[in-house]
PDB file of C-alpha atoms in Angstrom:
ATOM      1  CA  UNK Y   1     -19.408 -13.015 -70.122  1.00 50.00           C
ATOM      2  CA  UNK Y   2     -20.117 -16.606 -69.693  1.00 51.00           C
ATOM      3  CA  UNK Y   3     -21.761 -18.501 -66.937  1.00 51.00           C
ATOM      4  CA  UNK Y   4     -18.785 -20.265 -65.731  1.00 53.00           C
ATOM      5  CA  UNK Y   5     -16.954 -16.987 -66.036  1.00 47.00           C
ATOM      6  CA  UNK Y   6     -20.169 -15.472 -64.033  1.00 51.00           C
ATOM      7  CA  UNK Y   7     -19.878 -18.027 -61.303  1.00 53.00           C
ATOM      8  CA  UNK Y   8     -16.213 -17.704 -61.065  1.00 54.00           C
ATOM      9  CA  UNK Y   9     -17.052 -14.001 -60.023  1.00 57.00           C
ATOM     10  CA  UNK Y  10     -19.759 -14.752 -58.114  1.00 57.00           C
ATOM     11  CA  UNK Y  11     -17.731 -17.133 -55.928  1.00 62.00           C
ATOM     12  CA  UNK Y  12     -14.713 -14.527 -56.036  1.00 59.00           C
ATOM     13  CA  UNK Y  13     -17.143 -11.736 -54.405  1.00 55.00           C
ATOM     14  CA  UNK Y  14     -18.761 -13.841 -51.791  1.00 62.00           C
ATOM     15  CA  UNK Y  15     -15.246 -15.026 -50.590  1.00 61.00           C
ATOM     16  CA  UNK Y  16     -14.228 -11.256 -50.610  1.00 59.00           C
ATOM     17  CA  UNK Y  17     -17.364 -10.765 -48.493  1.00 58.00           C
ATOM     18  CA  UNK Y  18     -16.908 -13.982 -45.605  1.00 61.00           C
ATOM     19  CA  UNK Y  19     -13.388 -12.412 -45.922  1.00 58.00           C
ATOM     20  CA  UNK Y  20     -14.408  -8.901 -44.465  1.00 57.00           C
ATOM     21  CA  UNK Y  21     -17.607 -10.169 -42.292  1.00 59.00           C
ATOM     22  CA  UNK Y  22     -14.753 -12.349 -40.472  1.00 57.00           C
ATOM     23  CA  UNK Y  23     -12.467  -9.364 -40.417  1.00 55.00           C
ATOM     24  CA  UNK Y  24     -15.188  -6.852 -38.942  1.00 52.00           C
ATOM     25  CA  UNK Y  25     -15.780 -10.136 -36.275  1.00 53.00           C
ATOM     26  CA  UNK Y  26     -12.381 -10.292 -34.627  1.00 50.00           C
ATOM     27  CA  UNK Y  27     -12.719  -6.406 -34.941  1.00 46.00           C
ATOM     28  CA  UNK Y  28     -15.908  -7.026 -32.583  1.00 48.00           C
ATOM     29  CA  UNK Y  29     -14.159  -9.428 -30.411  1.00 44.00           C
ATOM     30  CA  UNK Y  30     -10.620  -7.722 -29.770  1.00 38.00           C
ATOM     31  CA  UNK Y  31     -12.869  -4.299 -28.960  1.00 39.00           C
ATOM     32  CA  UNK Y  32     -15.093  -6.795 -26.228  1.00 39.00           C
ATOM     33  CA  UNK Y  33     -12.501  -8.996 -24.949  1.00 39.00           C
ATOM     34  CA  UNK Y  34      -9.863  -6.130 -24.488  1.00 43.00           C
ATOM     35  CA  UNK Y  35     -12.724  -4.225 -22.542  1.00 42.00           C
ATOM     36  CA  UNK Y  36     -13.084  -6.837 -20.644  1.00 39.00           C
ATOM     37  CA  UNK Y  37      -9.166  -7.276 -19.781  1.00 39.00           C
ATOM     38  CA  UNK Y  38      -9.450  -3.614 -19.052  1.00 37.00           C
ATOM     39  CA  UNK Y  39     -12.000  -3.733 -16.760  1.00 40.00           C
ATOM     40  CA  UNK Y  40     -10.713  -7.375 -15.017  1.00 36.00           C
ATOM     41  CA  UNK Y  41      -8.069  -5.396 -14.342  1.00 35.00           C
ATOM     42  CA  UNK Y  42      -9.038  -2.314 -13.159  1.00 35.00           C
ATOM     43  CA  UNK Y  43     -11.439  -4.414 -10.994  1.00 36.00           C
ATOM     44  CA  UNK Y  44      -8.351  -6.480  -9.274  1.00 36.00           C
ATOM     45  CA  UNK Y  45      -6.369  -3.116  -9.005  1.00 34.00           C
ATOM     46  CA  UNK Y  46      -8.884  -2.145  -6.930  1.00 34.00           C
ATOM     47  CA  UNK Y  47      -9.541  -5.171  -4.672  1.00 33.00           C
ATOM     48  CA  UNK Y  48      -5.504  -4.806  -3.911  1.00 33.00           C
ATOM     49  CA  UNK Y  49      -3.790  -6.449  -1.504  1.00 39.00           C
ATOM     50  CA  UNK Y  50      -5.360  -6.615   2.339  1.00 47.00           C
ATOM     51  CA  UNK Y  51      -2.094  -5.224   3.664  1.00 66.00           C
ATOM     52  CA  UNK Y  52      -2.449  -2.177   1.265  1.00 58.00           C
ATOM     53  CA  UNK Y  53       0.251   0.466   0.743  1.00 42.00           C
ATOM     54  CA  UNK Y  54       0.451   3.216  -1.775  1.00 38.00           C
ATOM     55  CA  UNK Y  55      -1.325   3.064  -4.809  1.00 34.00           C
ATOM     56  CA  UNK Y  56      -0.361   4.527  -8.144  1.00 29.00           C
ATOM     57  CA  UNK Y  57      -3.502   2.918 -10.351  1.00 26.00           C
ATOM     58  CA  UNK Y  58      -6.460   5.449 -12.072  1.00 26.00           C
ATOM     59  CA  UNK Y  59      -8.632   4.335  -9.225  1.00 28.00           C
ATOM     60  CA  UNK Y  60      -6.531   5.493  -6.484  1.00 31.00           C
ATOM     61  CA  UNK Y  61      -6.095   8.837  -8.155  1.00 29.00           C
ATOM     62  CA  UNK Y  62      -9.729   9.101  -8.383  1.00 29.00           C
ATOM     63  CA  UNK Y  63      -9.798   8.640  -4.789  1.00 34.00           C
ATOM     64  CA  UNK Y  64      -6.650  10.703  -3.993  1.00 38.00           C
ATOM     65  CA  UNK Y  65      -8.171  13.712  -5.615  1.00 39.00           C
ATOM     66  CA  UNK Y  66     -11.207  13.336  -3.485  1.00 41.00           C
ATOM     67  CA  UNK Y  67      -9.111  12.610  -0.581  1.00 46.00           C
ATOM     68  CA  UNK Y  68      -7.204  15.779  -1.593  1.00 49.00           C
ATOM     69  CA  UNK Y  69     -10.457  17.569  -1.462  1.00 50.00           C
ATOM     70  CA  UNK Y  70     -11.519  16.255   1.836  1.00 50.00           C
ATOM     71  CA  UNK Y  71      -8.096  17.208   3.940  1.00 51.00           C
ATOM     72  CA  UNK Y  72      -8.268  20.788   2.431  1.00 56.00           C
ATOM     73  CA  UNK Y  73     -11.680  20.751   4.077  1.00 58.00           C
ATOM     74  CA  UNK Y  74     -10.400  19.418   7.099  1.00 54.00           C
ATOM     75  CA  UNK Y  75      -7.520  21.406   7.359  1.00 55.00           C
ATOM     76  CA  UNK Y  76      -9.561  24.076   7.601  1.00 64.00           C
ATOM     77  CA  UNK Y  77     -11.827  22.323  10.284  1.00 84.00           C
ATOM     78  CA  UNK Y  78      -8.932  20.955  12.421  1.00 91.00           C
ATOM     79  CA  UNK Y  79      -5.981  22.761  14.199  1.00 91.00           C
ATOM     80  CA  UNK Y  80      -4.591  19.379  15.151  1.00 94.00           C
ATOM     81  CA  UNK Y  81      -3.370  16.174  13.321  1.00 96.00           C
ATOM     82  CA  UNK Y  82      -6.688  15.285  11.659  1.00 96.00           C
ATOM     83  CA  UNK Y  83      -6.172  18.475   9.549  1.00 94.00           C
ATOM     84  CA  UNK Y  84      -4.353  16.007   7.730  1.00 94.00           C
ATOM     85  CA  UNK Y  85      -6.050  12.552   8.675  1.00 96.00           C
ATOM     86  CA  UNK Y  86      -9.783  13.727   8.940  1.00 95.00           C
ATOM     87  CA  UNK Y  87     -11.111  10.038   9.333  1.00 95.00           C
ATOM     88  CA  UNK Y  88      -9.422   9.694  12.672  1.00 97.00           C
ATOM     89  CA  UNK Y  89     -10.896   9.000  15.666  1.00 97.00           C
ATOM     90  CA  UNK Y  90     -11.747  12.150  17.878  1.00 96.00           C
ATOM     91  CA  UNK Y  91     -11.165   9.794  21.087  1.00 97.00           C
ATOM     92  CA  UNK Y  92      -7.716   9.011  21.755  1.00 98.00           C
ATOM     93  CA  UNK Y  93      -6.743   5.855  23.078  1.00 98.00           C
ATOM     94  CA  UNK Y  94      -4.800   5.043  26.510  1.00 97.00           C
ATOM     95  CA  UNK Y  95      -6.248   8.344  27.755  1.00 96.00           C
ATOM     96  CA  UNK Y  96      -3.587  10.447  24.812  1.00 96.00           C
ATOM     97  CA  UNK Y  97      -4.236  13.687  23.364  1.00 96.00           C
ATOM     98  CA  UNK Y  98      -4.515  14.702  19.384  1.00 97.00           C
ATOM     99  CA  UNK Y  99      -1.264  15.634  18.897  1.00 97.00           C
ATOM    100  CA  UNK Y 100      -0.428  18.816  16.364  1.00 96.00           C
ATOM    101  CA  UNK Y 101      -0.547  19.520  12.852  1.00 94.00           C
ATOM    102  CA  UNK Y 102       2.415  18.633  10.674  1.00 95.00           C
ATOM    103  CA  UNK Y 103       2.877  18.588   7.120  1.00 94.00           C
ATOM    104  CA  UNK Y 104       3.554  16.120   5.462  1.00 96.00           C
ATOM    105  CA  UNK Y 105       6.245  16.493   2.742  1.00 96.00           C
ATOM    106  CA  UNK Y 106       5.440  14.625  -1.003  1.00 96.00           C
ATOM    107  CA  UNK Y 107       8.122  13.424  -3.359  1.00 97.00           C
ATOM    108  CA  UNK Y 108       8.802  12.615  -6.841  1.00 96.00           C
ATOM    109  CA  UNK Y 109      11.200   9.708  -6.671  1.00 96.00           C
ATOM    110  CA  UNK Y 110      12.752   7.574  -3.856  1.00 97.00           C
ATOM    111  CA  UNK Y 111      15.306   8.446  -1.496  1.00 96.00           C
ATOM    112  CA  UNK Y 112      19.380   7.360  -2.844  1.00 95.00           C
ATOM    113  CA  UNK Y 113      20.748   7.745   0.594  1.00 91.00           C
ATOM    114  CA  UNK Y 114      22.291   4.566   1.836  1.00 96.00           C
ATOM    115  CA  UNK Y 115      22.574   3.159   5.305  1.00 98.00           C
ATOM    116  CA  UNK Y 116      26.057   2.221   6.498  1.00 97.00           C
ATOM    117  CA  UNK Y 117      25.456  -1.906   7.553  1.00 97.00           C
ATOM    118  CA  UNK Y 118      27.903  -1.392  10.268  1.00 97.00           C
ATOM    119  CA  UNK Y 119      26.097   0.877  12.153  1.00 98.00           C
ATOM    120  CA  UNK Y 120      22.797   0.327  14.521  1.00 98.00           C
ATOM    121  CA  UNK Y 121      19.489   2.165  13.708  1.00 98.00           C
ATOM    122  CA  UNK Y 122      16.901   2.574  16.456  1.00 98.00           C
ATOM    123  CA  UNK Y 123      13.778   4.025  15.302  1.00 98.00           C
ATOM    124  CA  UNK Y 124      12.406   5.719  18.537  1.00 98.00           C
ATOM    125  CA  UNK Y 125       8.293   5.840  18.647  1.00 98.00           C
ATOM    126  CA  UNK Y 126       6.748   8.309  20.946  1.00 98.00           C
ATOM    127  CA  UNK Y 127       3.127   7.139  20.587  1.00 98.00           C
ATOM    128  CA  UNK Y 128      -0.001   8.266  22.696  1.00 98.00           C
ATOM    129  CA  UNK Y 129      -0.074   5.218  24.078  1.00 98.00           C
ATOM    130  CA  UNK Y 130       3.608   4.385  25.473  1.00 98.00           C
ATOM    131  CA  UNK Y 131       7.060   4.316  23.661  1.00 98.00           C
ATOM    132  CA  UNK Y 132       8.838   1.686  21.636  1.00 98.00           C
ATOM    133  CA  UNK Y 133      12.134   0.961  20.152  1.00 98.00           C
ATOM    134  CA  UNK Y 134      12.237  -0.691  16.603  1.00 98.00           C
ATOM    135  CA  UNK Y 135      16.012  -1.928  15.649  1.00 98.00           C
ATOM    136  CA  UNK Y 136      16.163  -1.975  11.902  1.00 98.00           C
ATOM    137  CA  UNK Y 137      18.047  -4.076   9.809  1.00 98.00           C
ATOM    138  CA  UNK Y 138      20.308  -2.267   7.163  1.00 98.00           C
ATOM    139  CA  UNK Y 139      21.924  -5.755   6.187  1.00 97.00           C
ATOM    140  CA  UNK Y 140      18.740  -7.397   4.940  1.00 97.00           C
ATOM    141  CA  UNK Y 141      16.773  -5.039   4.074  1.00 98.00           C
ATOM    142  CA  UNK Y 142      19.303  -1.979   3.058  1.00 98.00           C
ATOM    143  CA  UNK Y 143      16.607  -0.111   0.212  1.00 98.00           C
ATOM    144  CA  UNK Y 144      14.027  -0.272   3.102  1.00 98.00           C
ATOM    145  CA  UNK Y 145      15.893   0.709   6.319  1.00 98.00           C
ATOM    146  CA  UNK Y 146      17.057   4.028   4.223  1.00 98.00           C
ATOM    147  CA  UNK Y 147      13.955   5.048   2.933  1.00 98.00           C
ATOM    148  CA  UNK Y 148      12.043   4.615   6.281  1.00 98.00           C
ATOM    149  CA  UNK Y 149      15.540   6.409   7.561  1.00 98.00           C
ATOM    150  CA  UNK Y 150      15.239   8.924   5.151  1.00 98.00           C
ATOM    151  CA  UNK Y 151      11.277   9.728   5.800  1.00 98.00           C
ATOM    152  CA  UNK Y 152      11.740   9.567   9.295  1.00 98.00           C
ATOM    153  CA  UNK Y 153      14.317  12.793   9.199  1.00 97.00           C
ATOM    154  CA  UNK Y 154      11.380  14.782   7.258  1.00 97.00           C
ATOM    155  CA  UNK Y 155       8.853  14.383  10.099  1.00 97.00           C
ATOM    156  CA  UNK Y 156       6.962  12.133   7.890  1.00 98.00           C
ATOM    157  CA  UNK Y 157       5.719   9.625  10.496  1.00 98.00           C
ATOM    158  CA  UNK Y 158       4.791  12.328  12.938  1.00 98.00           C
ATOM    159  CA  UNK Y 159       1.513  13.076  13.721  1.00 98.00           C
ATOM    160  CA  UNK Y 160       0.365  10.354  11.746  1.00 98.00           C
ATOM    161  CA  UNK Y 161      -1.994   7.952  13.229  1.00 98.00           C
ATOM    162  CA  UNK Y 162      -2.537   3.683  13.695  1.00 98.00           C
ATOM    163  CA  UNK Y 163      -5.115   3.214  10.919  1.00 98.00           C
ATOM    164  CA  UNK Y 164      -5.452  -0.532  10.867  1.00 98.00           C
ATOM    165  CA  UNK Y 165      -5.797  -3.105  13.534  1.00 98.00           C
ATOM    166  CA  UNK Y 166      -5.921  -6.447  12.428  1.00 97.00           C
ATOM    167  CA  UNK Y 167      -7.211  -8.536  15.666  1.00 95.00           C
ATOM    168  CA  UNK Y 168      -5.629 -11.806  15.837  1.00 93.00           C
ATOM    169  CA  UNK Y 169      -8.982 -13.591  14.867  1.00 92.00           C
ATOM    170  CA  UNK Y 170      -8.212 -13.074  11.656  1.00 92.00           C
ATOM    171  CA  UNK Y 171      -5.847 -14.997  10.718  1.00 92.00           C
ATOM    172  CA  UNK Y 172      -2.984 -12.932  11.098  1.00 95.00           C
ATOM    173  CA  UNK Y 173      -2.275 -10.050  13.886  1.00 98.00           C
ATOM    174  CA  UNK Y 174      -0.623  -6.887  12.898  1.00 98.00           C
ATOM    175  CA  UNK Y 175      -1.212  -2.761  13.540  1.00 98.00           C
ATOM    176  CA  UNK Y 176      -0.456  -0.806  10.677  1.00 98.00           C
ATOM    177  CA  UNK Y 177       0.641   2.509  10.457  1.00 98.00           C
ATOM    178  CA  UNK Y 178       3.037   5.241   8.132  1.00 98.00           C
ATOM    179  CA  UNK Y 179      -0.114   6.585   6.186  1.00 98.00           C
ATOM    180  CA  UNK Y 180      -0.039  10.768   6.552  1.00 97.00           C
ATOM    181  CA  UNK Y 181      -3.850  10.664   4.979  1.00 96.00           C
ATOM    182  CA  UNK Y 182      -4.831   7.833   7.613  1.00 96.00           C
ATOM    183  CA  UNK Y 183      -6.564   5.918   5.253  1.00 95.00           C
ATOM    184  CA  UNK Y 184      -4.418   3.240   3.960  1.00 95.00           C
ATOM    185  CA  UNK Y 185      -4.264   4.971   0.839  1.00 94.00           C
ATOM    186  CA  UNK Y 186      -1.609   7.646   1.626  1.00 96.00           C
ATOM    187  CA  UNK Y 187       2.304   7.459   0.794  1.00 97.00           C
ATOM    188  CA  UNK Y 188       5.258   9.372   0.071  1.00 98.00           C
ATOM    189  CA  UNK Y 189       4.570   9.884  -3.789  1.00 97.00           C
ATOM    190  CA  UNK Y 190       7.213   7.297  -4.622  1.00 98.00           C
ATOM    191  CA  UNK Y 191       7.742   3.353  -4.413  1.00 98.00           C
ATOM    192  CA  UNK Y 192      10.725   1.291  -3.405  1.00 98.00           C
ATOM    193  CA  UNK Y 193      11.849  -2.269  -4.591  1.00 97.00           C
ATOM    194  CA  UNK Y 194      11.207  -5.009  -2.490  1.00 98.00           C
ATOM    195  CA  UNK Y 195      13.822  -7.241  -0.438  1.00 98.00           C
ATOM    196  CA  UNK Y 196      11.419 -10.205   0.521  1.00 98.00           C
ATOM    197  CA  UNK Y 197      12.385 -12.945   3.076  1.00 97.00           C
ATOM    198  CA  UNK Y 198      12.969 -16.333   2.258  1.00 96.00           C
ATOM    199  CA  UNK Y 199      10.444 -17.591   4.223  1.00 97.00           C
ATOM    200  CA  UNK Y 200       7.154 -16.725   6.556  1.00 97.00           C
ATOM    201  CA  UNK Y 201       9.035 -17.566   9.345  1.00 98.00           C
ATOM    202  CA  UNK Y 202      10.645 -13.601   8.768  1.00 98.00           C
ATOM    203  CA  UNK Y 203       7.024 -12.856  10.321  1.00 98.00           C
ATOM    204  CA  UNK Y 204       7.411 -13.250  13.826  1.00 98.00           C
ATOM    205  CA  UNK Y 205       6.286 -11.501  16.821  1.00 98.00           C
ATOM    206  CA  UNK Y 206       6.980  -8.058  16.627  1.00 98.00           C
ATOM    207  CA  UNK Y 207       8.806  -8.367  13.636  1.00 98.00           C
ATOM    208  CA  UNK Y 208       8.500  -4.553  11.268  1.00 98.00           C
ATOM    209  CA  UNK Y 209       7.445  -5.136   7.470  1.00 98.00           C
ATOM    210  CA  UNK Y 210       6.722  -2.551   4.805  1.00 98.00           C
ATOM    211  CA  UNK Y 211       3.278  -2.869   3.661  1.00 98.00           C
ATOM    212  CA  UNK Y 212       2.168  -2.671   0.180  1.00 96.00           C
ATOM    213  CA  UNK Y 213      -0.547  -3.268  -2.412  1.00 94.00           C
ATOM    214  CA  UNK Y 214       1.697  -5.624  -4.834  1.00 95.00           C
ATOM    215  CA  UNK Y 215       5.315  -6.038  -6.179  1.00 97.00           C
ATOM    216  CA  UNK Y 216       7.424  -3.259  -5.846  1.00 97.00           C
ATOM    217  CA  UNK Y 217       4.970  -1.128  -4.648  1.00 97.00           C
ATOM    218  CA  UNK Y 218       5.874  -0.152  -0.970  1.00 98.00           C
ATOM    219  CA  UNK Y 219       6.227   3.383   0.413  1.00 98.00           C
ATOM    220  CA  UNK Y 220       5.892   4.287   4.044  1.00 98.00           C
ATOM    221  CA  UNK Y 221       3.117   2.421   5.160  1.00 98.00           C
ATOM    222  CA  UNK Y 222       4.706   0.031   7.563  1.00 98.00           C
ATOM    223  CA  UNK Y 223       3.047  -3.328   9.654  1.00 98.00           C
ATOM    224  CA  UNK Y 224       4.002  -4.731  12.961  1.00 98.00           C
ATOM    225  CA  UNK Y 225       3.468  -8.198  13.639  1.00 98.00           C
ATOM    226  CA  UNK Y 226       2.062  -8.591  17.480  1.00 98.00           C
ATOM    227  CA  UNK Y 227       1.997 -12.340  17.414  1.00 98.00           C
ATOM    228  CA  UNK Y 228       3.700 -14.541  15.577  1.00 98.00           C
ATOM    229  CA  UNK Y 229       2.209 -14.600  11.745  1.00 98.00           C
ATOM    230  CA  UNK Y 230       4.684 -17.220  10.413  1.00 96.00           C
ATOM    231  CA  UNK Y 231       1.562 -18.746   9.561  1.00 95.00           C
ATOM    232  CA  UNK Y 232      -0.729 -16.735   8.308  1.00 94.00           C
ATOM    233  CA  UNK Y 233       1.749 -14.416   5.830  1.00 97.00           C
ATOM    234  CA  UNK Y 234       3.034 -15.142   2.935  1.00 96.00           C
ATOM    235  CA  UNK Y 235       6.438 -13.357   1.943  1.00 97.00           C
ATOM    236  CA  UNK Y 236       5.518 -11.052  -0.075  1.00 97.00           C
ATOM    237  CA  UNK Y 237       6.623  -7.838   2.345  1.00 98.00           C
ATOM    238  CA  UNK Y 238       9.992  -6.855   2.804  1.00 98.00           C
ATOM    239  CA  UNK Y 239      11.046  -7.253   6.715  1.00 98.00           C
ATOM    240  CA  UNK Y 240      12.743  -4.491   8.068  1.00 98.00           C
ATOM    241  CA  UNK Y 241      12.882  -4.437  11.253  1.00 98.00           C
ATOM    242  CA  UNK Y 242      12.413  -6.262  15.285  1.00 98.00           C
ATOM    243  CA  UNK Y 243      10.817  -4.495  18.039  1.00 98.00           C
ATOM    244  CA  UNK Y 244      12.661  -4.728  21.360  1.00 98.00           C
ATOM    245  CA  UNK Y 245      11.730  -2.231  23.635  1.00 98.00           C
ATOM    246  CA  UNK Y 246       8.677  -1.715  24.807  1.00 98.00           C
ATOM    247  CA  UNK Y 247       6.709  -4.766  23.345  1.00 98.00           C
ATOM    248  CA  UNK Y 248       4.191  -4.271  26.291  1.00 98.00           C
ATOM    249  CA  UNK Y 249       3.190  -0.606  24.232  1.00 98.00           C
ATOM    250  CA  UNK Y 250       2.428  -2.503  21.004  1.00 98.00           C
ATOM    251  CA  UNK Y 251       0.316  -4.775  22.788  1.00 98.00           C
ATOM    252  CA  UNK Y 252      -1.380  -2.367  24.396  1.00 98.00           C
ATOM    253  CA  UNK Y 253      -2.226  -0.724  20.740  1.00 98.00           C
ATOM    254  CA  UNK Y 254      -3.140  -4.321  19.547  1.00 98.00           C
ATOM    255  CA  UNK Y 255      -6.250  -4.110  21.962  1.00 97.00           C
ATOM    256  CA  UNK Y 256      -7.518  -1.036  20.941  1.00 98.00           C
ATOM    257  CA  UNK Y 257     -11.120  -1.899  20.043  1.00 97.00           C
ATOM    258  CA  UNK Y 258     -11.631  -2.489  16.490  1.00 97.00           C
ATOM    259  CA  UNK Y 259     -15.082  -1.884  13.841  1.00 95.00           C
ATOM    260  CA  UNK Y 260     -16.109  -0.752  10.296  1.00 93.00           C
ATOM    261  CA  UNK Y 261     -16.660  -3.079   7.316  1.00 92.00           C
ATOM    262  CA  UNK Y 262     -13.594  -5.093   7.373  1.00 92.00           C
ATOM    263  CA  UNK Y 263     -13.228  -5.286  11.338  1.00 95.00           C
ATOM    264  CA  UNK Y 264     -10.270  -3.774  11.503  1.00 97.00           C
ATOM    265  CA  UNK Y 265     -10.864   0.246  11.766  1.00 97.00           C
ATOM    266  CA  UNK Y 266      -9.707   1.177  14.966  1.00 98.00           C
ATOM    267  CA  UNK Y 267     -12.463   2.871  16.910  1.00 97.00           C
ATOM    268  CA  UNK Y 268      -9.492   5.272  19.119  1.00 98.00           C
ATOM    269  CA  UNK Y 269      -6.704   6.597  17.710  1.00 98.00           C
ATOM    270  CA  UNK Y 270      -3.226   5.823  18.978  1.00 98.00           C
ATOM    271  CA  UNK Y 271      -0.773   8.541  17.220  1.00 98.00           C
ATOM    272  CA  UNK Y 272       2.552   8.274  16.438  1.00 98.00           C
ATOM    273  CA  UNK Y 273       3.691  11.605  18.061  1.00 98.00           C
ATOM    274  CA  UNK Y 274       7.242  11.443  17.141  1.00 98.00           C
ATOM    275  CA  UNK Y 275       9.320   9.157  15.051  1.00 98.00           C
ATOM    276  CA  UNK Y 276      13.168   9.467  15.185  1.00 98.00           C
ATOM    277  CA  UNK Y 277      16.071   7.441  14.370  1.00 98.00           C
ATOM    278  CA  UNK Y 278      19.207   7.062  16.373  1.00 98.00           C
ATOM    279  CA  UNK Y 279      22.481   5.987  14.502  1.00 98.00           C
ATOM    280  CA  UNK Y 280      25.227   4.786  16.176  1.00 97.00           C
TER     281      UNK Y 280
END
């Protein structure tokens, strides 16, 4: 073989080397960077939305299956609603009682029953702290009315319990409720499609919204805006609903003392006793 023949070789097998040491690089770097990714978004998955509703990511079904764990225990522990919402305050607000133990039906896929738009729905809330009337809106909001419609003839919302408070200090002022675990983690096993409002202006007082924890992910978990949160919201939750009876009982919950990490556990439970809805 001759030399220029050599080198020719030579140069050949150290190209075929750069060649696979850059190959084995981007190898390196699509294995770090798509860890990363992964873990950027398992991270933000986890942070959610403040107005959280059900959650269908690994994380949450880390924590289901420990909540899971923790409400067996406590069903066994409790002959009263906290069988199934163990993290609820023993203390009862506006001088209530715990009210029984209900189960709480799962499912695998939404609700297809419809509302009529014709007709008037008045969900009917028997709390342990007063009653109120919620008029929803099957026009605007059609998807949402009929699945809180639907959940409310299971007994879903019964015997669950106010888990959030957000005090008007922050920014915005809601209670938040339609979580059977009580922990802002709980749901009906299904999401719904939203049907968002033009506008923050949809959040005024006493206004009803479905809460979630991003697009297309609501459930049951519902808000209700005691002051106006034009302002503070953006409109990312689909409204469903007005409040006009008994305003003076949602105010009353709004005052409930508040604590914990975020400021907004309440430190007395208010329970929904009874939910129904009246068609006419």
């Amino acid at each position: 073989m001759s030399k220029q023949t050599r080198k020719r070789e030579l140069e050949r097998l150290r190209a075929r080397r750069e060649a696979e040491r850059q190959r084995a690089r981007r190898r390196r770097a699509l294995f770090t960077y798509g860890a990363l990714a992964v873990a950027l978004v398992v991270a933000a998955v986890a942070g959610g939305l403040w107005l959280t509703g059900d959650d269908d990511t690994p994380a949450a079904a880390t924590a289901t299956t420990a909540g899971a764990t923790t409400t067996t225990a406590a069903a066994q522990q409790f002959d009263d609603a906290r069988a199934g919402a163990p993290t609820a305050p023993a203390q009862v607000a506006c001088g209530g009682k715990i009210p029984a133990k209900v189960k709480h039906p799962s499912f695998a896929k939404p609700p297809t029953t419809k509302v009529d738009p014709a007709k008037t729905y008045l969900a009917v809330f028997q709390t342990s702290c007063g009653d109120f009337t919620v008029k929803l809106d099957p026009k605007k909001a059609p998807v949402t009315t009929a699945n809180f419609v639907f959940l409310a003839g299971k007994h879903f919302y019964d015997s669950t319990w106010f888990h959030r408070i957000v005090p008007a200090s922050a920014g915005i002022a809601v209670i938040q409720g339609g979580d059977p675990e009580g922990t802002g983690r709980g749901g009906p096993g299904y999401a719904i499609k939203d049907e968002l409002p033009a506008s923050p202006a949809a959040y005024k007082q006493y206004s009803v919204a479905m809460a979630n924890s991003g697009p297309n992910s609501g459930g049951s978990q519902f808000f209700i805006n005691f002051e106006d949160n034009s302002k503070g919201l953006q409109p990312n939750y689909s409204v469903f609903g007005q409040v006009t009876k008994g305003t003076d009982v949602v105010d009353k919950i709004a005052k409930v003392p508040v604590g914990g990490a975020q400021g907004d556990t309440p430190s007395q439970s208010v329970w929904i006793e009874k939910l129904t809805v009246k068609v006419s």
